[in-house]
XYZ file of C-alpha atoms in Angstrom:
608
model
C 47.709 -12.145 -31.089
C 51.348 -12.942 -30.130
C 50.025 -16.136 -28.266
C 48.080 -17.055 -31.780
C 50.818 -16.127 -34.403
C 52.865 -18.141 -31.728
C 50.597 -21.235 -32.501
C 50.537 -20.444 -36.417
C 54.229 -20.043 -36.185
C 54.720 -22.855 -34.462
C 52.932 -25.633 -37.061
C 55.198 -23.940 -39.732
C 58.138 -24.339 -38.055
C 57.281 -28.056 -36.538
C 56.948 -29.042 -40.487
C 59.953 -27.546 -41.512
C 61.955 -28.665 -37.383
C 63.753 -25.947 -37.428
C 65.223 -26.186 -34.097
C 66.227 -22.311 -32.896
C 62.550 -21.728 -34.677
C 60.581 -24.152 -32.284
C 62.499 -23.678 -29.328
C 60.969 -19.829 -29.336
C 57.581 -20.609 -30.335
C 57.797 -22.940 -26.727
C 59.261 -20.847 -25.031
C 56.711 -17.855 -25.538
C 53.940 -21.237 -25.113
C 55.379 -21.790 -21.808
C 55.304 -17.958 -20.450
C 51.865 -17.843 -22.214
C 50.425 -20.769 -19.670
C 52.920 -19.409 -16.697
C 50.764 -16.565 -16.972
C 46.762 -17.600 -17.778
C 47.180 -21.396 -17.771
C 43.462 -21.703 -18.714
C 43.309 -19.963 -20.933
C 46.318 -20.575 -22.881
C 45.516 -24.369 -23.059
C 41.872 -23.789 -24.031
C 43.599 -21.670 -27.610
C 46.171 -24.436 -27.963
C 43.337 -26.719 -28.161
C 41.719 -24.863 -30.661
C 44.334 -24.553 -32.644
C 44.563 -28.699 -33.108
C 48.609 -28.198 -32.514
C 48.069 -31.065 -29.851
C 48.479 -33.047 -33.058
C 51.777 -31.473 -34.568
C 53.280 -31.954 -30.439
C 52.442 -36.132 -31.137
C 55.513 -35.495 -34.241
C 58.037 -32.980 -31.667
C 58.101 -36.026 -29.289
C 61.804 -37.438 -30.846
C 64.793 -38.069 -28.654
C 67.090 -36.318 -31.226
C 65.433 -33.025 -31.074
C 67.180 -30.261 -28.371
C 63.105 -28.960 -28.444
C 61.792 -32.799 -26.706
C 62.029 -31.894 -23.205
C 60.002 -28.508 -23.626
C 57.527 -30.060 -25.601
C 56.815 -32.952 -23.080
C 57.194 -29.318 -20.229
C 54.575 -27.825 -22.434
C 52.331 -31.021 -22.157
C 52.948 -31.388 -19.400
C 51.420 -27.838 -18.143
C 48.563 -27.662 -20.548
C 47.447 -30.912 -18.426
C 46.852 -30.069 -15.397
C 43.605 -28.815 -16.841
C 40.903 -31.699 -16.191
C 39.570 -30.793 -19.710
C 42.934 -30.725 -21.961
C 43.872 -34.713 -20.425
C 41.242 -36.696 -22.525
C 42.329 -34.512 -26.021
C 46.192 -34.824 -25.073
C 45.263 -38.499 -25.299
C 42.775 -38.634 -28.454
C 46.027 -36.540 -29.852
C 48.536 -39.879 -29.939
C 50.680 -38.028 -27.458
C 50.827 -41.077 -25.221
C 53.018 -43.641 -26.991
C 55.732 -41.222 -28.285
C 55.866 -39.737 -24.741
C 56.070 -43.509 -23.776
C 58.817 -43.901 -25.861
C 60.866 -40.752 -24.239
C 61.199 -42.613 -20.719
C 63.894 -45.134 -22.416
C 66.268 -41.415 -22.889
C 68.997 -40.975 -21.095
C 68.465 -36.947 -21.005
C 67.541 -36.156 -17.066
C 65.964 -33.019 -17.945
C 63.689 -34.839 -21.140
C 62.825 -38.047 -17.961
C 61.722 -35.353 -16.030
C 59.522 -33.115 -17.741
C 57.978 -36.973 -19.417
C 57.148 -38.079 -16.142
C 55.269 -34.753 -15.620
C 53.320 -34.425 -18.750
C 52.648 -38.647 -18.264
C 51.354 -38.348 -14.295
C 49.329 -34.997 -15.138
C 47.501 -37.148 -18.091
C 46.666 -39.966 -15.499
C 45.866 -37.993 -13.438
C 41.729 -39.069 -12.155
C 41.681 -39.596 -16.077
C 40.702 -43.486 -16.857
C 41.436 -42.308 -20.409
C 44.908 -41.495 -19.670
C 45.159 -44.087 -17.237
C 44.392 -46.742 -19.568
C 46.493 -45.622 -22.571
C 49.158 -44.977 -20.577
C 49.098 -48.838 -19.741
C 48.765 -50.263 -23.228
C 51.567 -48.309 -24.136
C 53.883 -49.847 -20.991
C 54.649 -46.749 -19.605
C 54.084 -48.156 -15.322
C 57.185 -50.581 -16.001
C 59.496 -48.539 -17.341
C 58.942 -45.923 -14.484
C 59.544 -48.514 -11.977
C 62.802 -49.797 -13.617
C 63.699 -46.070 -13.654
C 63.308 -46.109 -9.632
C 65.012 -49.273 -9.001
C 67.799 -47.783 -11.221
C 68.152 -44.488 -9.470
C 67.133 -45.663 -5.973
C 70.575 -45.109 -4.789
C 71.420 -41.835 -6.403
C 71.681 -39.301 -3.829
C 72.391 -36.089 -6.236
C 69.554 -32.797 -6.663
C 68.766 -33.887 -10.056
C 67.955 -37.697 -9.617
C 66.094 -37.121 -6.349
C 63.829 -34.106 -8.329
C 63.426 -37.027 -11.212
C 62.827 -39.794 -8.685
C 59.927 -37.095 -6.682
C 58.059 -37.016 -10.197
C 57.898 -40.663 -10.481
C 56.968 -41.339 -7.378
C 54.194 -39.016 -8.086
C 53.584 -40.341 -11.786
C 52.925 -43.991 -10.678
C 50.479 -42.192 -7.468
C 48.394 -40.720 -10.169
C 48.134 -43.669 -12.434
C 47.233 -46.239 -9.730
C 45.042 -43.910 -7.743
C 41.399 -45.628 -6.836
C 42.315 -48.072 -9.739
C 42.678 -52.003 -8.209
C 43.882 -53.155 -11.501
C 46.611 -50.629 -12.294
C 47.976 -51.021 -8.114
C 48.114 -54.659 -8.502
C 49.914 -54.311 -11.615
C 52.615 -51.995 -9.309
C 52.394 -54.692 -6.993
C 53.424 -57.496 -9.275
C 55.932 -55.433 -10.551
C 57.522 -55.545 -7.242
C 57.030 -51.622 -6.406
C 56.376 -52.042 -3.301
C 60.352 -53.174 -1.961
C 61.423 -50.368 -4.580
C 59.546 -47.312 -2.768
C 60.728 -48.677 1.347
C 64.179 -48.725 0.647
C 63.993 -45.843 -1.456
C 63.165 -43.649 1.807
C 65.843 -45.351 3.132
C 68.354 -44.324 1.411
C 66.643 -40.669 0.432
C 64.809 -40.603 4.306
C 66.657 -36.411 4.477
C 64.150 -35.379 1.529
C 61.098 -33.979 2.147
C 59.638 -34.175 -1.243
C 60.689 -37.277 -2.000
C 59.484 -38.691 1.255
C 55.798 -36.884 1.565
C 55.222 -38.531 -2.335
C 57.080 -42.285 -1.795
C 54.367 -41.939 1.516
C 51.463 -41.371 -1.293
C 52.531 -43.951 -3.754
C 52.801 -46.392 -0.481
C 49.320 -45.212 0.507
C 47.793 -45.555 -2.991
C 49.089 -49.569 -3.111
C 48.265 -50.181 0.892
C 44.610 -49.453 -0.021
C 44.838 -52.456 -2.074
C 47.836 -54.790 -0.378
C 48.660 -57.898 -1.271
C 47.144 -61.615 -0.636
C 50.390 -62.299 1.565
C 49.863 -60.343 4.818
C 53.429 -61.211 6.273
C 54.402 -59.625 3.211
C 52.423 -56.647 3.532
C 52.897 -56.435 7.162
C 56.803 -56.280 6.320
C 56.502 -53.539 4.860
C 54.602 -51.433 6.404
C 56.522 -52.001 9.597
C 59.715 -50.847 7.546
C 58.721 -47.872 5.830
C 56.936 -46.685 9.944
C 60.420 -47.185 11.339
C 62.454 -45.737 8.787
C 60.733 -42.369 9.649
C 60.230 -42.719 13.078
C 63.716 -43.082 13.112
C 65.012 -40.174 11.431
C 61.496 -38.210 13.569
C 61.233 -36.864 9.416
C 57.523 -35.869 8.325
C 55.900 -37.381 11.451
C 52.433 -36.386 10.426
C 52.600 -37.513 7.057
C 53.125 -40.712 8.906
C 50.598 -40.665 11.025
C 47.932 -39.814 8.794
C 48.802 -42.454 5.980
C 48.904 -45.013 8.894
C 45.841 -43.902 10.356
C 43.977 -44.913 6.702
C 46.256 -48.185 6.596
C 45.064 -49.250 9.416
C 41.273 -48.154 8.668
C 41.637 -50.871 6.075
C 40.451 -54.421 6.043
C 43.810 -56.071 5.599
C 45.346 -53.663 8.114
C 43.183 -55.464 10.921
C 46.098 -57.550 11.495
C 46.600 -57.928 15.707
C 49.772 -58.607 14.386
C 50.734 -55.495 12.530
C 49.407 -53.465 15.763
C 51.362 -55.392 17.770
C 54.883 -54.712 15.792
C 53.599 -50.812 15.750
C 53.165 -50.790 19.269
C 56.653 -52.815 19.682
C 57.896 -50.057 17.273
C 58.165 -47.228 19.588
C 54.952 -45.611 17.743
C 53.207 -44.992 21.327
C 55.482 -43.156 22.400
C 55.910 -40.488 19.585
C 52.179 -40.724 19.579
C 52.297 -39.577 23.032
C 54.193 -36.672 22.757
C 52.720 -35.547 19.983
C 49.757 -34.865 21.674
C 51.490 -33.743 24.892
C 53.193 -31.388 22.569
C 49.977 -29.881 20.500
C 46.850 -30.464 23.054
C 46.764 -26.575 23.894
C 47.277 -25.293 20.808
C 44.962 -23.368 18.681
C 46.240 -24.032 14.874
C 44.622 -26.020 12.595
C 47.506 -28.181 11.453
C 48.585 -28.109 15.329
C 43.955 -29.333 15.658
C 44.547 -31.948 12.604
C 47.665 -33.585 14.048
C 46.510 -34.054 17.755
C 43.472 -35.845 16.109
C 45.201 -37.899 13.939
C 47.164 -39.664 17.071
C 44.731 -40.141 19.088
C 42.517 -41.278 16.626
C 46.108 -43.927 15.775
C 46.373 -45.135 19.738
C 42.719 -45.981 20.005
C 43.435 -47.814 16.653
C 45.984 -50.007 18.020
C 43.839 -51.152 20.638
C 41.992 -52.892 18.694
C 44.475 -55.486 18.316
C 44.141 -57.856 21.200
C 47.897 -58.215 22.048
C 48.604 -54.738 21.478
C 45.920 -53.531 23.871
C 47.235 -56.127 26.292
C 50.284 -54.787 26.602
C 50.071 -50.988 26.772
C 47.415 -52.268 29.548
C 50.493 -53.714 31.395
C 48.028 -54.856 34.317
C 46.317 -51.083 34.707
C 49.496 -50.205 35.522
C 51.045 -49.714 31.988
C 52.288 -45.416 31.214
C 49.901 -46.024 28.630
C 47.161 -46.637 29.522
C 48.016 -43.933 33.026
C 48.602 -41.093 30.671
C 45.233 -42.638 28.463
C 42.886 -42.122 31.526
C 44.436 -38.719 32.022
C 42.978 -37.485 28.731
C 39.293 -37.993 30.050
C 39.154 -35.539 32.440
C 41.042 -33.134 29.939
C 39.008 -29.856 28.805
C 40.238 -30.933 25.047
C 36.895 -32.260 23.462
C 39.042 -34.955 21.420
C 40.842 -35.760 24.089
C 37.866 -36.928 25.660
C 36.596 -38.738 23.247
C 40.249 -40.288 22.601
C 40.084 -41.717 26.248
C 36.665 -42.958 25.661
C 37.236 -44.781 23.399
C 40.183 -46.277 24.622
C 38.514 -47.159 27.994
C 36.238 -48.403 25.782
C 38.752 -50.654 23.658
C 40.728 -51.536 26.880
C 37.305 -53.431 28.577
C 37.592 -56.027 25.743
C 38.258 -58.766 28.617
C 36.779 -59.879 32.356
C 39.752 -59.229 34.576
C 40.555 -55.631 32.125
C 37.083 -54.654 33.159
C 37.010 -55.775 36.742
C 40.344 -53.606 37.661
C 39.313 -50.461 35.761
C 35.554 -50.844 37.769
C 38.079 -51.111 40.740
C 40.142 -47.959 40.736
C 37.282 -45.584 40.124
C 36.784 -45.504 36.058
C 33.427 -45.485 36.810
C 33.465 -42.503 38.706
C 35.181 -40.707 35.850
C 33.446 -41.361 33.139
C 30.252 -40.581 34.784
C 32.216 -36.762 35.069
C 32.237 -36.949 31.744
C 29.028 -37.615 30.881
C 28.012 -35.352 33.064
C 29.526 -32.714 31.257
C 28.098 -33.333 28.195
C 24.229 -33.398 29.172
C 23.510 -30.333 28.013
C 23.705 -29.724 24.540
C 26.970 -32.317 24.171
C 29.191 -33.136 22.693
C 27.313 -36.540 20.735
C 30.814 -38.522 19.867
C 32.037 -37.784 23.535
C 28.667 -39.227 24.599
C 28.360 -41.869 22.598
C 32.221 -43.495 23.331
C 31.431 -42.790 27.164
C 28.131 -45.076 26.717
C 30.706 -47.477 25.162
C 33.142 -47.368 28.224
C 30.616 -47.829 30.867
C 28.514 -51.142 28.463
C 31.646 -52.566 27.747
C 32.590 -52.262 31.009
C 28.973 -53.755 32.330
C 29.463 -56.995 30.974
C 31.466 -59.159 34.009
C 28.298 -60.019 36.622
C 30.552 -58.874 39.929
C 30.890 -55.548 38.298
C 27.111 -54.697 37.386
C 26.340 -54.307 41.054
C 29.449 -52.171 42.122
C 28.334 -50.405 38.560
C 24.547 -49.663 40.136
C 25.907 -49.027 43.011
C 27.803 -46.304 41.363
C 24.972 -44.106 39.778
C 25.610 -45.903 36.230
C 22.117 -45.726 35.699
C 21.051 -42.350 36.799
C 23.985 -41.097 34.800
C 22.450 -43.052 31.594
C 18.910 -42.520 32.153
C 19.833 -37.778 31.326
C 19.998 -38.911 27.801
C 17.230 -40.426 27.688
C 15.854 -37.351 26.104
C 19.036 -37.264 23.381
C 17.382 -37.401 19.619
C 21.051 -38.560 17.786
C 19.973 -42.706 17.161
C 24.139 -43.415 18.224
C 23.872 -42.164 21.573
C 20.632 -44.375 21.751
C 22.265 -47.322 20.970
C 24.877 -47.498 23.386
C 21.967 -45.987 25.904
C 19.765 -48.573 25.579
C 23.221 -51.663 25.460
C 24.122 -50.530 28.069
C 21.019 -50.656 30.372
C 20.446 -53.633 28.807
C 23.761 -55.401 30.468
C 23.418 -53.362 33.695
C 20.514 -55.494 34.288
C 21.358 -58.250 33.330
C 20.265 -61.460 36.285
C 19.796 -58.385 38.354
C 16.339 -58.592 39.938
C 16.507 -55.116 42.161
C 17.683 -52.619 39.531
C 15.376 -54.999 36.291
C 12.256 -53.737 38.900
C 13.216 -49.859 39.238
C 13.753 -49.522 35.425
C 11.396 -51.756 34.730
C 8.565 -49.189 36.798
C 9.761 -45.917 35.236
C 7.236 -44.643 33.092
C 9.379 -42.174 30.791
C 11.916 -44.851 30.427
C 9.419 -47.588 29.107
C 7.868 -44.998 27.070
C 10.865 -44.581 25.342
C 11.059 -47.479 25.307
C 7.715 -48.185 22.830
C 8.649 -45.197 21.485
C 12.177 -45.711 19.829
C 10.761 -49.857 19.134
C 9.320 -48.477 16.284
C 12.566 -46.118 14.640
C 12.285 -47.884 11.545
C 15.335 -45.930 10.348
C 17.509 -46.774 12.962
C 17.041 -50.845 12.843
C 19.893 -51.001 15.479
C 18.012 -48.488 18.189
C 14.445 -50.376 17.338
C 16.292 -54.021 18.490
C 18.407 -52.827 21.408
C 14.828 -51.226 22.046
C 12.917 -54.880 21.808
C 15.704 -56.268 23.820
C 15.457 -53.756 26.796
C 11.844 -54.756 27.222
C 12.231 -58.093 26.787
C 14.858 -57.777 29.331
C 12.936 -55.747 32.071
C 10.900 -58.054 32.335
C 12.765 -61.748 32.296
C 15.102 -59.928 35.141
C 12.563 -58.167 37.013
C 10.108 -61.446 37.121
C 7.570 -58.749 37.807
C 4.323 -57.852 37.769
C 4.514 -54.166 37.948
C 7.074 -54.260 35.357
C 4.665 -55.963 33.079
C 1.820 -53.629 34.199
C 3.674 -50.717 32.902
C 4.778 -52.312 29.526
C 1.304 -53.295 29.069
C -0.147 -49.956 30.074
C 2.716 -48.085 28.356
C 1.642 -50.465 24.456
C 4.808 -52.178 24.906
C 2.885 -55.966 24.392
C 2.759 -55.044 20.093
C 6.552 -55.292 20.079
C 7.836 -57.987 22.274
C 4.757 -59.933 19.827
C 6.416 -58.421 16.667
C 10.114 -59.334 18.463
C 9.263 -63.378 18.553
C 9.142 -63.186 14.919
C 12.032 -61.311 14.817
C 15.627 -63.064 12.281
C 17.581 -63.342 15.214
C 17.188 -66.209 16.622
C 18.629 -64.236 20.417
C 16.012 -61.553 19.454
C 12.955 -64.314 19.254
C 13.801 -67.037 22.529
C 14.330 -63.158 24.555
C 10.662 -62.165 23.507
C 9.025 -65.540 23.904
C 10.402 -65.576 27.568
C 9.537 -62.544 28.203
C 6.179 -63.142 26.624
C 5.375 -66.527 28.691
C 6.721 -64.600 32.069
C 3.531 -62.147 30.946
C 1.241 -65.199 30.345
C 2.263 -66.388 34.176
C 1.639 -63.729 36.254
C -0.588 -61.048 34.246
C -2.187 -62.750 31.919
C -5.320 -60.462 32.611
C -4.214 -57.101 32.157
C -2.309 -57.966 28.687
C -4.694 -60.462 27.530
C -6.355 -57.751 24.637
C -3.164 -56.665 23.679
C -1.682 -60.501 23.075
C -4.764 -60.969 20.743
C -5.057 -57.748 19.048
C -1.060 -58.355 18.090
C -2.203 -62.265 16.938
C 0.182 -64.180 18.676
C -1.322 -67.504 18.655
C -1.139 -66.990 15.083
C 1.933 -66.346 14.918
C 3.209 -68.631 17.020
C 1.360 -71.348 14.734
C 3.568 -70.253 12.642
C 7.013 -70.613 14.118
C 5.338 -73.993 14.827
C 4.320 -75.703 11.433
C 7.760 -73.562 10.023
C 10.897 -76.274 9.424
C 12.842 -73.706 9.606
C 12.139 -72.061 13.551
C 14.803 -73.403 15.505
C 14.757 -75.371 18.296
C 15.118 -73.582 21.293
C 12.265 -71.163 19.281
C 9.955 -74.615 18.616
C 9.797 -75.466 22.611
C 9.619 -72.102 23.884
C 6.421 -71.385 21.572
C 4.977 -74.334 23.045
C 5.490 -73.230 26.535
C 3.743 -70.283 25.902
C 0.728 -72.028 24.405
C 0.108 -73.532 27.616
C 0.708 -70.639 29.100
C -2.182 -68.920 27.197
C -4.480 -71.724 27.853
C -5.767 -69.655 30.549
C -7.682 -66.615 28.530
C -10.703 -67.755 27.896
C -10.406 -65.961 24.010
C -6.697 -66.830 23.433
C -7.665 -70.597 24.457
C -10.811 -70.502 21.731
C -7.779 -69.010 18.863
C -5.110 -72.286 20.058
C -8.651 -74.446 19.212
C -9.695 -72.822 16.114
C -5.460 -73.307 14.565
C -6.039 -76.757 15.097
C -2.575 -76.819 17.231
C -2.732 -80.534 17.825
C -1.860 -81.326 14.622
C 1.479 -79.281 14.436
C 2.357 -80.166 17.832
C 1.946 -84.087 17.417
C 4.519 -83.644 14.264
C 7.093 -82.364 16.747
C 6.871 -85.640 19.368
C 9.003 -86.928 17.178
C 11.799 -84.306 16.851
C 15.380 -84.439 17.079
C 15.734 -82.472 19.617
C 14.719 -84.084 23.196
C 13.705 -81.368 24.750
C 11.842 -80.097 22.103
C 9.921 -83.670 21.696
C 9.098 -84.007 25.273
C 7.222 -80.595 25.395
C 5.822 -81.496 22.748
C 4.244 -84.069 24.568
C 3.252 -82.619 27.188
C 1.704 -79.309 25.264
C -0.263 -82.430 23.262
C -1.300 -83.916 26.267
C -1.951 -80.374 27.795
C -4.392 -79.128 24.435
C -6.211 -83.044 24.887
C -7.444 -82.333 28.045
C -8.506 -78.064 27.386
C -10.086 -79.540 24.120
């Protein structure tokens, strides 16, 4: 009842502009908003008083700050933001940003910031009224002032710009073009001991970093300045790390130079210190900080130069510390350690050094701890590391001897596509040019049956593709009749034929080479499956298609010749008039294709 009376009285006194009466009404509204903001805001909206507020937002009145305060409070409610815009409050509020009164500026900044929060209409109205430029100018003029009132005002203005530009590319670009980033960095340098202001700066800067600027060097310099100030002052490290992790995930932060300079700035030592301090804590905030710090370490290793600097020939302190994470009992550190090893394993030299110094055994021990109901992310990370380590030729035999194949096959029953994908990739890398290993795996019926099953995983293209590639690799590297028989008996032939039609040339080629080996070594065993998979028709299409790569045409013709040993497949070749297609390829610009076309034509003519 008192609130209703106050709202009625406010309408009357607003017309008379009696400051004393107005002040009493506004105090009553502020008290009601403190007690129950939502209900009070609903009554204010229903009373039609919002339009009256617009007329009260005048620089000369002693009540202006309180009016702006009321608007700031009601705009905390999402349902009040558009009504504030519709009531015409934005333009007079923006005009008040030119006031010399700090309290008026403070409450006006709060009001505009709250109206802009998650509101397209609010942001648009402030943009049209030119509010952003005035606030940026205030930040510049107030930047050097360190009195509490100025710092409070700076905090509010940073918050207002954050709400104004959040998730809005055009408004972020507008603020960047106004030169706000150097101002924010300068502000941080001066006020780095003010935690509230520093945190608000971080969030505002993080908003703008989402967009960045076309000049990557410009962005790089300011990110680094920002990080160095905070690192040097040991202030708000968790908040910095949170935002830095986000920035490094942004595409424009993929520059190796950023990662290298962050490494050189002392960030890594800070991360390692945080890990050491938080690893045994069970507090939620400590666990989150540990995750952020270890994730950041992994991100820094994505840069080639920063990674190599931290590797230091395998003797660096950072590399050794990361190694110690793998046998840890903390899943987050196990994950980060395995991912870090995968990132270190991005060149042959590093891979060879790590394998020679026992990293494979550490990773296998880690995998062994996660076989039964294990952590999927750790499984995925450890398999990623093993896959990368298996790329250098000299590592393959060593890893096979160490029992990596057996360790990996323990996850054959996994139903998690990311684990399946890495498992397949690791096995494929291990058997590359390793005939004995390829034959041993190719005769493993359980493995081959699982591969055939995964070749039909249409919901997971990566798993499906890797399964096909591993099937082909087992044949190509083993050149074993027993392997071919196992794959035929498990129903794998149709998938290899389908693989020959892949959109990826490398997969097409791998399939054709494997099929040619099948035709050369076990044509009788595979004949029916090749026929039912319509291999001959597919080869005809590949040869007739002008878009087919030269190596695809070449291997298709080699395969056609190999199929002539089968009576039924030979008949299909004759029925499709392959001679016409092949004869045209004798003039192909690729010499190998042209030569093979001549040989194939002769073979077809003899066999016709």
